[in-house]
Short mmCIF file of C-alpha atoms and ligand atoms in Angstrom, two decimals:
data_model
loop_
_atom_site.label_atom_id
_atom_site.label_comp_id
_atom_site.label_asym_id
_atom_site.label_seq_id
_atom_site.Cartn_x
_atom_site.Cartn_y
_atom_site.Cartn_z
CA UNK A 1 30.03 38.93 23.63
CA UNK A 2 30.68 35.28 22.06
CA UNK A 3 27.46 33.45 21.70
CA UNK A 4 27.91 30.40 23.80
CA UNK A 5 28.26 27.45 21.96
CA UNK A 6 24.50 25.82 21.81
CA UNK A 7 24.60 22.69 23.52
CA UNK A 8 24.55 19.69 20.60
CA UNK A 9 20.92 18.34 20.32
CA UNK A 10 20.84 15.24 21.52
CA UNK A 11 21.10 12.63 18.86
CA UNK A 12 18.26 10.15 18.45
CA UNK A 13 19.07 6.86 17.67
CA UNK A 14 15.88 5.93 16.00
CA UNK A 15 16.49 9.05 13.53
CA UNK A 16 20.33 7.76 12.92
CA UNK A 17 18.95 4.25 12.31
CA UNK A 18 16.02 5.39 9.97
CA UNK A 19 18.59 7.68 8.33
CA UNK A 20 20.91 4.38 7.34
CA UNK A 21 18.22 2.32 6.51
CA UNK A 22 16.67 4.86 4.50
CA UNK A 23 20.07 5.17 2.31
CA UNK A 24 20.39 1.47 2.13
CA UNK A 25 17.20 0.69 0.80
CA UNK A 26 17.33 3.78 -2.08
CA UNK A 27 18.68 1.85 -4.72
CA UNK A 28 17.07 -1.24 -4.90
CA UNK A 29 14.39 -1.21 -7.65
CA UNK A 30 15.42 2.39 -8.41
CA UNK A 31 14.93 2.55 -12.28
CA UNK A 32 18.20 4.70 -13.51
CA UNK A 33 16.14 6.47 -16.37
CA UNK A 34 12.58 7.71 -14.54
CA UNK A 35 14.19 8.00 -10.78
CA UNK A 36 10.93 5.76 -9.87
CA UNK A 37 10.83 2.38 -8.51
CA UNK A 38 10.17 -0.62 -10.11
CA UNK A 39 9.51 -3.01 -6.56
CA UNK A 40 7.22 -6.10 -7.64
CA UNK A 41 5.99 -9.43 -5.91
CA UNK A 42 8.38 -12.12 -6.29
CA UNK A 43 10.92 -10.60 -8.58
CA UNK A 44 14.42 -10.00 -7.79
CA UNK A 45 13.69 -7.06 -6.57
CA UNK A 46 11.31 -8.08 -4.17
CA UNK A 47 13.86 -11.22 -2.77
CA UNK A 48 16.40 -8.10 -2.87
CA UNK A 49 14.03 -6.36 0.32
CA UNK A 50 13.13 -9.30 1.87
CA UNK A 51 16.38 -9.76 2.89
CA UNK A 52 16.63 -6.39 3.61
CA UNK A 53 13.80 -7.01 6.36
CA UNK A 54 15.15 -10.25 7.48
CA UNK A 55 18.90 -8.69 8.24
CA UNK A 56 17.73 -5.58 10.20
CA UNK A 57 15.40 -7.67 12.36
CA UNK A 58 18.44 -9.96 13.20
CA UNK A 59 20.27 -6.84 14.05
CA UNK A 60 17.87 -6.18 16.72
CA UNK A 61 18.00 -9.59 17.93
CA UNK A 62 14.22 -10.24 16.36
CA UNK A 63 12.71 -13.50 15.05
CA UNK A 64 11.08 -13.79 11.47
CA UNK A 65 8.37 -15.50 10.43
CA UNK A 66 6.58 -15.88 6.91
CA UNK A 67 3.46 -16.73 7.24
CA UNK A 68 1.28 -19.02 4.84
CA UNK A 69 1.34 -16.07 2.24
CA UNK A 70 4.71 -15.06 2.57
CA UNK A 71 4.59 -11.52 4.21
CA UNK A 72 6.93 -11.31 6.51
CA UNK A 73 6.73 -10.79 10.70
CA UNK A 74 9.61 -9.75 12.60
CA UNK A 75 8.71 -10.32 16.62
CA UNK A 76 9.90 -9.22 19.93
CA UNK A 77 8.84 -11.75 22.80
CA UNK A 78 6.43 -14.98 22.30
CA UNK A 79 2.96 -14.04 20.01
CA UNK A 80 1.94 -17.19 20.67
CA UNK A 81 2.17 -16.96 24.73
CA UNK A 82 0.98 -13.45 24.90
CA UNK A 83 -2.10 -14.39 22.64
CA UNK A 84 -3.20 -17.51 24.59
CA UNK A 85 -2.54 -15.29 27.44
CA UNK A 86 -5.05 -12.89 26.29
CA UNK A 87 -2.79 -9.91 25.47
CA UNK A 88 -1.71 -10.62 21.49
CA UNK A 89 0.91 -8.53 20.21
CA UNK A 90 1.56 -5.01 19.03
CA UNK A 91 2.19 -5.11 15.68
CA UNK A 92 3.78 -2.27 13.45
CA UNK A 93 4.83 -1.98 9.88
CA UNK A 94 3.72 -1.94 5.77
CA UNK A 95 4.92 -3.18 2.14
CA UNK A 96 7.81 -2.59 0.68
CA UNK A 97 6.72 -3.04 -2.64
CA UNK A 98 5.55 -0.29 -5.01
CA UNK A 99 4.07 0.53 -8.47
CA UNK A 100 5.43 1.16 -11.49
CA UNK A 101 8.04 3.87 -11.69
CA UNK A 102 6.78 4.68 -7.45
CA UNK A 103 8.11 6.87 -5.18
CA UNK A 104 10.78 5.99 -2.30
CA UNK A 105 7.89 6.05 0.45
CA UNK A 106 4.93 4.96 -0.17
CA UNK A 107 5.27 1.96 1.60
CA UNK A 108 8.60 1.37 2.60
CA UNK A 109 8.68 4.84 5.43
CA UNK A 110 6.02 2.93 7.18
CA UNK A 111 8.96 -0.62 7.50
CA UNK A 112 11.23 1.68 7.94
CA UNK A 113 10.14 3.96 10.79
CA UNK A 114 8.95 0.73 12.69
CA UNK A 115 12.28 -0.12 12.95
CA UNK A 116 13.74 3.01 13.88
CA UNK A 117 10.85 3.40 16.52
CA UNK A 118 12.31 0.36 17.97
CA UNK A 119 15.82 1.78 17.98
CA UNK A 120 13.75 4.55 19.93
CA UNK A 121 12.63 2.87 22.35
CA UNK A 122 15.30 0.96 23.24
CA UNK A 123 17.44 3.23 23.78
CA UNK A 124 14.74 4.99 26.16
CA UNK A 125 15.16 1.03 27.78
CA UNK A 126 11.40 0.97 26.95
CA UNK A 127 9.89 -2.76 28.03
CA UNK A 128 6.85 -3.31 26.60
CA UNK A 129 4.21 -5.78 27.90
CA UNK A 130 3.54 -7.42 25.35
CA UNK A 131 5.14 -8.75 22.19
CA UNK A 132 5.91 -5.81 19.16
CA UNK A 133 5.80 -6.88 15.60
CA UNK A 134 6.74 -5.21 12.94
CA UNK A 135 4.85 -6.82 9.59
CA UNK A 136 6.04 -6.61 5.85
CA UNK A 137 3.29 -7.36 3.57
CA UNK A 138 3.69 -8.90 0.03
CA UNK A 139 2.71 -7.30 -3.15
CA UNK A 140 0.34 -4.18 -1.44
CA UNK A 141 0.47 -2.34 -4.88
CA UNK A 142 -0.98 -5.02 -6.76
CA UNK A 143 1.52 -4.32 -9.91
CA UNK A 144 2.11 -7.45 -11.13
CA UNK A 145 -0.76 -9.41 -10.64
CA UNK A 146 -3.53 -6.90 -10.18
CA UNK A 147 -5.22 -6.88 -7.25
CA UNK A 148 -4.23 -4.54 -4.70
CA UNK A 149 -3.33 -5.54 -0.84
CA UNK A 150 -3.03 -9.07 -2.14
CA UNK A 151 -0.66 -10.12 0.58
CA UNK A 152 -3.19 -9.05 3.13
CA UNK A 153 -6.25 -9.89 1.17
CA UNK A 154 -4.92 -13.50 1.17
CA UNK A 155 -3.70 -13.47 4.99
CA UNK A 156 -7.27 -12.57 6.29
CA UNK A 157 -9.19 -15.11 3.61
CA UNK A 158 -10.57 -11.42 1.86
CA UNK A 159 -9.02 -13.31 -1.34
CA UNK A 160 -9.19 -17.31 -1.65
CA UNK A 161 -6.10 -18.77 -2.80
CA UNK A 162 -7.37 -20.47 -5.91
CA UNK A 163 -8.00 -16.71 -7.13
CA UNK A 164 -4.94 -14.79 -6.07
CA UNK A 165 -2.53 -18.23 -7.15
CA UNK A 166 -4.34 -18.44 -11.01
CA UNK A 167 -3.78 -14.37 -11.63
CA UNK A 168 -1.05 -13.94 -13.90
CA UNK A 169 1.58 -11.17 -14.77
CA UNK A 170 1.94 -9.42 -18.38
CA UNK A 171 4.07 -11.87 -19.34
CA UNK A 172 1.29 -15.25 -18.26
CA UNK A 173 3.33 -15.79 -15.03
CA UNK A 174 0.99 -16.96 -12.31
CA UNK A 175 1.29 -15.74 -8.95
CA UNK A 176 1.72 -19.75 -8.07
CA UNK A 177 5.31 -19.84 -10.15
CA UNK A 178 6.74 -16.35 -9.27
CA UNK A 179 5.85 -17.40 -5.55
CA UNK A 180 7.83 -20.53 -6.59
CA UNK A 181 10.51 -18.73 -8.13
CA UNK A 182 10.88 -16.87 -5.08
CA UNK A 183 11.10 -19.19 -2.87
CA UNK A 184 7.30 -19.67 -1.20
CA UNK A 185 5.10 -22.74 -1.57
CA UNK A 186 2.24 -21.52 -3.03
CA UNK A 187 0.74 -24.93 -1.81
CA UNK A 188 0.38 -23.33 1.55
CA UNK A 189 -0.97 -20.19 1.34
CA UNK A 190 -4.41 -19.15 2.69
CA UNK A 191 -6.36 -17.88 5.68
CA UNK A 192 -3.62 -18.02 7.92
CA UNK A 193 -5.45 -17.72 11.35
CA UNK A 194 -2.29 -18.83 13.63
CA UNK A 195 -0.68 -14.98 12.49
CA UNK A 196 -4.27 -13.22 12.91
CA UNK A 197 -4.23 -14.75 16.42
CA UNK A 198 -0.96 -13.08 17.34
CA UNK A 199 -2.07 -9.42 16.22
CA UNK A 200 -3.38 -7.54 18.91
CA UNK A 201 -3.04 -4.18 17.27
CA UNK A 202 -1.96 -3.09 14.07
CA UNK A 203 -1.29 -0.02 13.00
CA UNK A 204 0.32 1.46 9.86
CA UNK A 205 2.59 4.38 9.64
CA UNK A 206 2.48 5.96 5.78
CA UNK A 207 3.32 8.78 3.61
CA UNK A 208 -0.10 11.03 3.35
CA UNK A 209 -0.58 10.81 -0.08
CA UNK A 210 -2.45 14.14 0.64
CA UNK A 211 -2.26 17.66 0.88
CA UNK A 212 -3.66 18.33 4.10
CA UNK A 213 -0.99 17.79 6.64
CA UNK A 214 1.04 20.15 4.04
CA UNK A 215 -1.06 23.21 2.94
CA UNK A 216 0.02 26.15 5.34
CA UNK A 217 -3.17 27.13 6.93
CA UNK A 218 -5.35 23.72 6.43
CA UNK A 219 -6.57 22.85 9.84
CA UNK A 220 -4.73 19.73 9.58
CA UNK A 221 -1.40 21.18 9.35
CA UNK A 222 1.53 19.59 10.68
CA UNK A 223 3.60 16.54 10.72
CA UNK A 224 1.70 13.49 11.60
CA UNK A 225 -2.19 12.81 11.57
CA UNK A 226 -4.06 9.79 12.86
CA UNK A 227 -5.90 8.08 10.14
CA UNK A 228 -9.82 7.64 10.32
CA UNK A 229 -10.92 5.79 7.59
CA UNK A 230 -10.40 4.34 3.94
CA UNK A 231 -12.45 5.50 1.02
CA UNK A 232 -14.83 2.70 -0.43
CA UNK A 233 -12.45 1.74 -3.88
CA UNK A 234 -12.14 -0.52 -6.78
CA UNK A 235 -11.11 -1.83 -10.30
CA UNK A 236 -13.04 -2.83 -13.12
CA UNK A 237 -11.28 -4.17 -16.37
CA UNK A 238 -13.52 -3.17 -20.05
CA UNK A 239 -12.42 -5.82 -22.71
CA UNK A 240 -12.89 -4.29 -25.71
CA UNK A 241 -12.91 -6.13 -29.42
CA UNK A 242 -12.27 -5.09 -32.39
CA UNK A 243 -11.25 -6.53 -36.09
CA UNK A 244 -7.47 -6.67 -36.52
CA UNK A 245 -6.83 -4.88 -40.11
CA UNK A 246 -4.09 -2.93 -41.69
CA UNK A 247 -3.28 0.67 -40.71
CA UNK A 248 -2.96 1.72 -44.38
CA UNK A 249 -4.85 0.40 -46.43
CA UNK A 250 -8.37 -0.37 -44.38
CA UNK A 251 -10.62 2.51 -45.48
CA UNK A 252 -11.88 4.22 -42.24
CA UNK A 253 -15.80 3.20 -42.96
CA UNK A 254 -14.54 -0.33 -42.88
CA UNK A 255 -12.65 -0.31 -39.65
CA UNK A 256 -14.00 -2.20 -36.13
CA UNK A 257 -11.69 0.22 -34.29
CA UNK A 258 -11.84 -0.64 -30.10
CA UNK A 259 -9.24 2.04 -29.44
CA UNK A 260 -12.00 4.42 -30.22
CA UNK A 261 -14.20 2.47 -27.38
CA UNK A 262 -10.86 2.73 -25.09
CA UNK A 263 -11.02 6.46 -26.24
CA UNK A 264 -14.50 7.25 -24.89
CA UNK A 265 -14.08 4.98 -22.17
CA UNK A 266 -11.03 7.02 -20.79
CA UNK A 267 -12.82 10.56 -21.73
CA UNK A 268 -16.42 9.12 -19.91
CA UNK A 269 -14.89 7.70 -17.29
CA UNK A 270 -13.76 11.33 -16.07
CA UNK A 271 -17.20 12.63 -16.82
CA UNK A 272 -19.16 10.06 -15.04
CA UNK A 273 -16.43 10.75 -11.88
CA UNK A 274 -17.20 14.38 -11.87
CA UNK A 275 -21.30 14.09 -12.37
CA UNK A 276 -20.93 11.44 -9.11
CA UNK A 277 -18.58 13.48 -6.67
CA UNK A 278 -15.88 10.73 -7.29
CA UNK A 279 -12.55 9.90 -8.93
CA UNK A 280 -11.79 7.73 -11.73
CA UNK A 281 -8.58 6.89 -13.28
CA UNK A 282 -7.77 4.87 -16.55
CA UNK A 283 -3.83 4.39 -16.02
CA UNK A 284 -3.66 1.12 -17.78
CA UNK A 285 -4.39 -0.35 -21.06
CA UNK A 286 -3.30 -3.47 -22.77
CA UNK A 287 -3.20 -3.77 -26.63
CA UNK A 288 -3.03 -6.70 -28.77
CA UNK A 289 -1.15 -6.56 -31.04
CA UNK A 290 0.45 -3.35 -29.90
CA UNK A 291 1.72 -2.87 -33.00
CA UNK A 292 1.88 0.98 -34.89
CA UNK A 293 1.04 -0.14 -37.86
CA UNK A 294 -2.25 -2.13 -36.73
CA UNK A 295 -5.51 -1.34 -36.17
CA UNK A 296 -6.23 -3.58 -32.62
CA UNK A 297 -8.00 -6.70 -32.05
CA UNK A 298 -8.34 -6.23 -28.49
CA UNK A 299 -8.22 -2.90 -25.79
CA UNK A 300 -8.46 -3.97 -22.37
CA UNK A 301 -8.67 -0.86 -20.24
CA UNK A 302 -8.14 -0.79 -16.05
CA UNK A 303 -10.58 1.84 -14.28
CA UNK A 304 -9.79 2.74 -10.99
CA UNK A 305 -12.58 4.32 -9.11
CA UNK A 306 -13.16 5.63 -5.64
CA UNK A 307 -15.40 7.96 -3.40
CA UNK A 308 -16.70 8.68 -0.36
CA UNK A 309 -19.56 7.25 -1.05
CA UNK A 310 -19.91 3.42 -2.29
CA UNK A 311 -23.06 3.54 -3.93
CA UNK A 312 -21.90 6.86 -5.96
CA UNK A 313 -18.65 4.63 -6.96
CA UNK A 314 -21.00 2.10 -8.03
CA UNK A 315 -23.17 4.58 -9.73
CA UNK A 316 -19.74 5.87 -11.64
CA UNK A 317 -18.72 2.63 -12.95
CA UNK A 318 -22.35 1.32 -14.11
CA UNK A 319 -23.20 4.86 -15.36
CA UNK A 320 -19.91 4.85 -17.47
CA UNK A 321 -20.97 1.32 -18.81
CA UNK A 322 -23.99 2.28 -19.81
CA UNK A 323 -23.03 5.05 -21.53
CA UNK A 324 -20.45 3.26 -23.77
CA UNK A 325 -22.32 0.40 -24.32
CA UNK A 326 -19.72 -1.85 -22.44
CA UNK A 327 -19.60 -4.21 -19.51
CA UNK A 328 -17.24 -3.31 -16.59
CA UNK A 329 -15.68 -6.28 -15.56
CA UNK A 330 -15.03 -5.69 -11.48
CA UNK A 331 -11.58 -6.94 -10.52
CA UNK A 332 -11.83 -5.84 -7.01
CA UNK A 333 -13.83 -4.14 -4.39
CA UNK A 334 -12.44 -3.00 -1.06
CA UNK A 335 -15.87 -1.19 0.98
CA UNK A 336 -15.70 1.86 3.07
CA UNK A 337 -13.20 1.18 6.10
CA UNK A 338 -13.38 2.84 9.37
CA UNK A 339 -10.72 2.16 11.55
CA UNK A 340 -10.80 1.36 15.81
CA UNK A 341 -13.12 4.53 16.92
CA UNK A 342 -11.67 4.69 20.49
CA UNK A 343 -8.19 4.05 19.32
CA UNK A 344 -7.95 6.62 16.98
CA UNK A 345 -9.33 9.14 19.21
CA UNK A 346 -6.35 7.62 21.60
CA UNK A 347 -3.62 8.05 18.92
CA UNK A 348 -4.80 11.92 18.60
CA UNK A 349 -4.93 12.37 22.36
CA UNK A 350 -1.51 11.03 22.52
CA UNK A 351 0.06 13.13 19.43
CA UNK A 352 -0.77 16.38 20.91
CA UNK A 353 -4.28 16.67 19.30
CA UNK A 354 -2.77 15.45 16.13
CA UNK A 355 -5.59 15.92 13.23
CA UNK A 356 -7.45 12.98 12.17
CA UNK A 357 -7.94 12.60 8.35
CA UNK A 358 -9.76 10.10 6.27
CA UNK A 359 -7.74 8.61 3.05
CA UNK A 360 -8.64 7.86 -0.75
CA UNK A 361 -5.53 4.96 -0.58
CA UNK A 362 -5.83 1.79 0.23
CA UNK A 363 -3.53 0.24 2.70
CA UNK A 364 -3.37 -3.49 4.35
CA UNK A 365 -4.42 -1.85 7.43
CA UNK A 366 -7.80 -1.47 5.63
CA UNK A 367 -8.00 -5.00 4.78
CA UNK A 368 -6.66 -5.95 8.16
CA UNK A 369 -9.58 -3.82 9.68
CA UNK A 370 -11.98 -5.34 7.36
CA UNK A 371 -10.95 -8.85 8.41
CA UNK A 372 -11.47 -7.25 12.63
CA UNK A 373 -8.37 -6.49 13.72
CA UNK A 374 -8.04 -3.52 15.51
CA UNK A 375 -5.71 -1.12 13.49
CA UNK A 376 -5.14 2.16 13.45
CA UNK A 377 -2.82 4.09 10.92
CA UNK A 378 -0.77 7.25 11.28
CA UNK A 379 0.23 9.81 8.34
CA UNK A 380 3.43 11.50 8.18
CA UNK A 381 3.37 14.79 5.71
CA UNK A 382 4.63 14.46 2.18
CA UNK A 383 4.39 18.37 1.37
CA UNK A 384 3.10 18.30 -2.02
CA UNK A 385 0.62 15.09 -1.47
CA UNK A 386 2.09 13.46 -4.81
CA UNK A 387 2.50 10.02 -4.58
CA UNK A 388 2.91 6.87 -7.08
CA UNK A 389 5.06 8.75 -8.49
CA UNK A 390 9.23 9.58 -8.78
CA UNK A 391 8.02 12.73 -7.61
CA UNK A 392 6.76 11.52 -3.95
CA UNK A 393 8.43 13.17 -1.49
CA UNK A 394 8.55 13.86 2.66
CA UNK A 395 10.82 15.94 4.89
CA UNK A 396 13.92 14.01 6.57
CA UNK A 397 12.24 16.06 9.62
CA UNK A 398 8.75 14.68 9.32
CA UNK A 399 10.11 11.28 8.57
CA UNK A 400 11.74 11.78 11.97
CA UNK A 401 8.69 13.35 13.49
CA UNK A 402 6.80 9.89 12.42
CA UNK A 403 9.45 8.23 14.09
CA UNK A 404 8.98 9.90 17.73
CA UNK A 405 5.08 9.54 16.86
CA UNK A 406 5.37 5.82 16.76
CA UNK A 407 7.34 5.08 19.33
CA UNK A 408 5.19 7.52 21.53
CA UNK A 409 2.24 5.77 20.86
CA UNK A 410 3.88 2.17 21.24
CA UNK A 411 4.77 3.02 24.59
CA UNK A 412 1.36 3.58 25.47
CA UNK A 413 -0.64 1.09 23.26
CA UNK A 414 2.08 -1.67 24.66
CA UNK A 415 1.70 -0.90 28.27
CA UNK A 416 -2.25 -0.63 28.46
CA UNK A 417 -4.11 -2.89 30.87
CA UNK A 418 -5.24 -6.48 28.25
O1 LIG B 501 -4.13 1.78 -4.64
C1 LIG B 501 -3.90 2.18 -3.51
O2 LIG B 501 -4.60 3.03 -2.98
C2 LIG B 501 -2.72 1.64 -2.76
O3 LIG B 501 -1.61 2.40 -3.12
N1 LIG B 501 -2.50 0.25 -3.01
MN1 LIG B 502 0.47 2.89 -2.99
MN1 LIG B 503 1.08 2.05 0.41
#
């Protein structure tokens, strides 16, 4: 007996659309040596995606607006009517940008399912209530300049513009003259309340960055969870001086070594983690002169350090300075960050029970939550949790299952009573 042929599944046109977007976008800032992606504020790179956004919302008939920081906001219907009307918009999206040598999704899967949820719905000839956004933040890595979620730190005020406009790239560049460069008056930027009016709702679809959703037999198995909260996080810079000398001919007893400092900084830095149930991560140094042949001047070293708990972050950093002798400069601080109680509980109700997970990353939905909007995020599985890395990876499937789980929730979030 033939098998009958099995009816075609039916195609979905938000998993078509992510899959084309998802090939377009591939090779921008794709570095050819490391696979990894090399996506920072206001370079080429970053001008490269913005006109990535900016096309694919005209394809869907949507109208873009920078605001005074320069993320982008592609809209459906009138923010400004539905706000004063008392039901501001639905917002969706994430950053596009990524951190040295990154992976393909952190980031840019959020942008890109948004739009592909809107294919989605559509074609279901979904009409929401309200107006849908979909939002691509600036410079949510922090890569260039140095402080993470800068884009959304400066939207909500988190950041004052005299701060995030005087930090400066490797080479000296300030944030003022890339923004320049790139097109964006840096004269404007700040607290931009007229975009924070519009936002209803926002809430961020991302790449896990975990294991959970992917270790067969964790109770959060699956494809998508509902994010609950953010891990208190931040980074401290150590300067540390030495005497510039020769690598030959100084006699070790007459060196003033601060690579040695870096050293113990890097090895205590773990140690102090560990003894405070946290994490801590030294993945930057800068060296002056940098040269092989010279003993440094100067070692400034980045530590990265997160928990659970603030006060046992805290107690890392100031234990580790106490312990090498050394002042930990703090860079930034982002605090614990719960997101919307009742809507997360929704989001789970409406993904089948989908498991709710807290997250050691920080996201612009944090600092959008922190500034009291109400946000919500949603994780799509990325099997072996690596992330910031080439290696990053997630399922065509999943991808697709974050799709459906966006546009499922939309439906509901943009149809409930104001
Ligand atoms: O650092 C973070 O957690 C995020 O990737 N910016
Ligand atoms: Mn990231
Ligand atoms: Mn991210």
């Amino acid at each position: 007996m033939t098998a009958l042929p099995t009816a075609p599944r039916p195609v979905d046109p938000g998993h078509v659309s992510f899959d084309r977007m998802w090939a377009e976008l591939a090779p921008v800032g794709r570095h050819a040596a490391t696979g990894g992606y090399r996506r920072f504020a206001w370079t080429s790179e970053d001008g490269t995606l913005r006109e990535w956004f900016v096309a694919e919302a005209a394809r869907r008939g949507l109208d873009v607006v920078t605001d005074r920081v320069g993320n982008l906001w592609a809209w459906r219907g009138d923010p400004d009517a539905a706000a004063a009307a008392g039901t501001p918009g639905l917002v969706l999206g994430s950053h596009l940008d990524s951190v040295p040598d990154g992976g393909a999704f952190d980031g840019p899967l959020g942008v890109v399912s948004s739009f592909a949820a809107f294919d989605q719905l559509d074609a279901a000839g979904f009409q929401p209530d309200r107006p849908l956004g979909i939002a691509c933040f600036g410079d949510e890595e922090g890569a260039r300049f140095g402080i993470a979620c800068a884009g959304s730190r400066l939207l909500t005020g988190a950041m004052t513009s005299e701060r995030g406009l005087a930090l400066t790239d490797a080479d000296g560049t300030t944030m003022a003259d890339a923004m320049r460069a790139g097109g964006h008056d840096p004269a404007v930027v700040g607290r931009d309340e007229e975009t924070l009016r519009r936002i209803g709702t926002f809430l961020e679809l991302h790449v896990e960055q975990g294991r959970a959703l992917g270790d067969p037999g964790h109770p959060a198995e699956g494809a998508v969870a509902v994010g609950s909260s953010i891990w208190p996080h931040g980074r401290w810079r150590f300067d540390l001086e030495g005497r510039a000398d020769h690598a030959g001919t100084t006699r070790l007893e007459d060196r003033d070594d601060p690579m040695l400092i870096a050293a113990e900084v890097i090895q205590q830095a773990r140690a102090s983690a560990q003894s405070h149930g946290c994490v801590a991560t030294v993945g930057k140094l800068r060296v002056l002169p940098n040269g092989v042949n010279a003993i440094p001047s100067l070692v400034q070293t980045w530590l990265d350090a997160r928990g659970a708990d603030a006060r046992a972050v805290r107690n890392t950093v100031s234990h580790l300075a106490s312990t090498v002798g050394r002042t930990a400069i703090e860079e930034s601080w982002t605090d614990a960050t719960d997101f919307d109680a009742p809507l997360v509980r929704r989001l789970s109700e409406l993904l089948d029970g989908a498991p709710v997970l807290a997250t050691g990353a920080g996201h612009d939905a944090g600092i959008l939550a922190t500034a009291g909007v109400r946000t919500g995020m949603l994780f799509v599985r990325n099997p072996t949790g690596i992330s910031h890395s080439p290696d990053e990876h997630a399922e065509t499937d999943d991808c697709h299952a974050g799709v459906d789980a966006l546009a499922r929730v939309v439906e509901d979030l943009a149809g409930e009573p104001a």
